């Protein structure tokens, strides 16, 4: 009976080792860094770049229903949403709701 579940156990253990070990090492190393250190600034820059790369990929090469929407609508929604985010004092809710409303209205209108 346990032989049937052996691959799942291996996947869970390997997944834990591949991710959780690095998280704990990050916590240990992060506790030793000063808030304004160059290393921490570099880590923030890399994390921000990764988030923006994923966002750009989702806007330019979407999947699902957005795949049928025109590129100009997706770019306009992203740009106007970012502008609304900045104008609202960097309120995340505004930065999420405005582009969704623009995309929704654009998809209904087209």
Short mmCIF file of C-alpha atoms in Angstrom, two decimals:
data_model
loop_
_atom_site.label_atom_id
_atom_site.label_comp_id
_atom_site.label_asym_id
_atom_site.label_seq_id
_atom_site.Cartn_x
_atom_site.Cartn_y
_atom_site.Cartn_z
CA UNK A 1 0.00 0.00 0.00
CA UNK A 2 2.81 2.43 0.86
CA UNK A 3 4.55 1.61 -2.42
CA UNK A 4 1.73 3.41 -4.26
CA UNK A 5 2.42 6.63 -2.37
CA UNK A 6 6.22 6.54 -2.52
CA UNK A 7 6.49 8.94 -5.54
CA UNK A 8 4.36 11.49 -3.71
CA UNK A 9 6.54 11.28 -0.62
CA UNK A 10 9.64 11.84 -2.76
CA UNK A 11 8.01 14.85 -4.46
CA UNK A 12 7.01 16.38 -1.12
CA UNK A 13 10.45 15.90 0.45
CA UNK A 14 12.30 17.12 -2.66
CA UNK A 15 9.98 20.12 -2.90
CA UNK A 16 10.55 20.96 0.73
CA UNK A 17 14.33 20.69 0.38
CA UNK A 18 14.36 22.78 -2.77
CA UNK A 19 12.31 25.66 -1.32
CA UNK A 20 12.13 25.65 2.45
CA UNK A 21 15.85 25.20 3.00
CA UNK A 22 16.55 28.39 1.02
CA UNK A 23 13.86 30.28 2.92
CA UNK A 24 15.47 29.41 6.24
CA UNK A 25 18.90 30.34 4.95
CA UNK A 26 17.42 33.65 3.76
CA UNK A 27 15.94 34.31 7.20
CA UNK A 28 19.24 33.54 8.90
CA UNK A 29 21.23 35.71 6.47
CA UNK A 30 18.58 38.45 6.46
CA UNK A 31 18.73 38.89 10.22
CA UNK A 32 22.36 39.88 9.89
CA UNK A 33 21.82 42.57 7.25
CA UNK A 34 21.35 46.25 7.99
CA UNK A 35 18.19 47.85 6.62
CA UNK A 36 20.06 50.16 4.24
CA UNK A 37 22.82 47.78 3.17
CA UNK A 38 23.83 47.43 -0.47
CA UNK A 39 23.08 43.70 -0.44
CA UNK A 40 19.52 44.31 0.72
CA UNK A 41 19.08 47.03 -1.91
CA UNK A 42 20.27 44.56 -4.55
CA UNK A 43 17.84 41.88 -3.31
CA UNK A 44 14.96 44.38 -3.46
CA UNK A 45 15.96 45.41 -6.97
CA UNK A 46 16.08 41.81 -8.17
CA UNK A 47 12.73 41.00 -6.54
CA UNK A 48 11.14 44.07 -8.11
CA UNK A 49 12.60 43.20 -11.51
CA UNK A 50 11.21 39.66 -11.27
CA UNK A 51 7.73 40.92 -10.38
CA UNK A 52 7.80 43.40 -13.25
CA UNK A 53 9.03 40.74 -15.69
CA UNK A 54 6.14 38.46 -14.78
CA UNK A 55 3.70 41.37 -15.05
CA UNK A 56 5.06 42.35 -18.46
CA UNK A 57 4.82 38.75 -19.65
CA UNK A 58 1.19 38.58 -18.52
CA UNK A 59 0.36 41.84 -20.31
CA UNK A 60 2.20 41.13 -23.56
CA UNK A 61 1.68 37.34 -23.77
CA UNK A 62 -1.54 36.60 -21.84
CA UNK A 63 -3.42 33.35 -21.71
CA UNK A 64 -7.09 32.56 -21.36
CA UNK A 65 -9.69 35.22 -22.12
CA UNK A 66 -7.16 38.05 -22.25
CA UNK A 67 -5.43 36.32 -25.13
CA UNK A 68 -8.29 37.50 -27.37
CA UNK A 69 -8.04 41.12 -26.25
CA UNK A 70 -6.02 43.62 -28.28
CA UNK A 71 -2.55 44.51 -27.07
CA UNK A 72 -3.33 48.23 -27.05
CA UNK A 73 -6.16 47.66 -24.54
CA UNK A 74 -3.92 45.67 -22.19
CA UNK A 75 -1.13 48.27 -22.44
CA UNK A 76 -3.57 51.14 -21.91
CA UNK A 77 -5.08 49.44 -18.87
CA UNK A 78 -1.63 48.80 -17.38
CA UNK A 79 -0.42 52.35 -18.06
CA UNK A 80 -3.55 54.09 -16.83
CA UNK A 81 -3.70 51.80 -13.81
CA UNK A 82 -0.12 52.68 -12.93
CA UNK A 83 -0.87 56.40 -13.36
CA UNK A 84 -3.94 56.06 -11.12
CA UNK A 85 -1.82 54.20 -8.57
CA UNK A 86 0.71 57.04 -8.46
CA UNK A 87 -1.92 59.80 -8.42
CA UNK A 88 -3.79 58.14 -5.55
CA UNK A 89 -0.74 58.20 -3.30
CA UNK A 90 0.33 54.65 -4.18
CA UNK A 91 -2.84 52.97 -2.95
CA UNK A 92 -2.70 49.36 -4.10
CA UNK A 93 -6.49 49.04 -4.29
CA UNK A 94 -6.63 51.82 -6.86
CA UNK A 95 -3.77 50.24 -8.80
CA UNK A 96 -5.74 46.99 -9.02
CA UNK A 97 -9.31 48.26 -9.53
CA UNK A 98 -8.61 50.86 -12.23
CA UNK A 99 -6.90 48.54 -14.76
CA UNK A 100 -9.49 45.85 -14.11
CA UNK A 101 -12.28 48.35 -14.78
CA UNK A 102 -10.57 49.54 -17.96
CA UNK A 103 -10.04 45.98 -19.19
CA UNK A 104 -13.61 45.02 -18.32
CA UNK A 105 -15.08 48.06 -20.04
CA UNK A 106 -12.81 47.61 -23.03
CA UNK A 107 -13.74 43.95 -23.43
CA UNK A 108 -17.47 44.75 -23.16
CA UNK A 109 -17.16 47.62 -25.64
CA UNK A 110 -15.18 45.64 -28.22
#
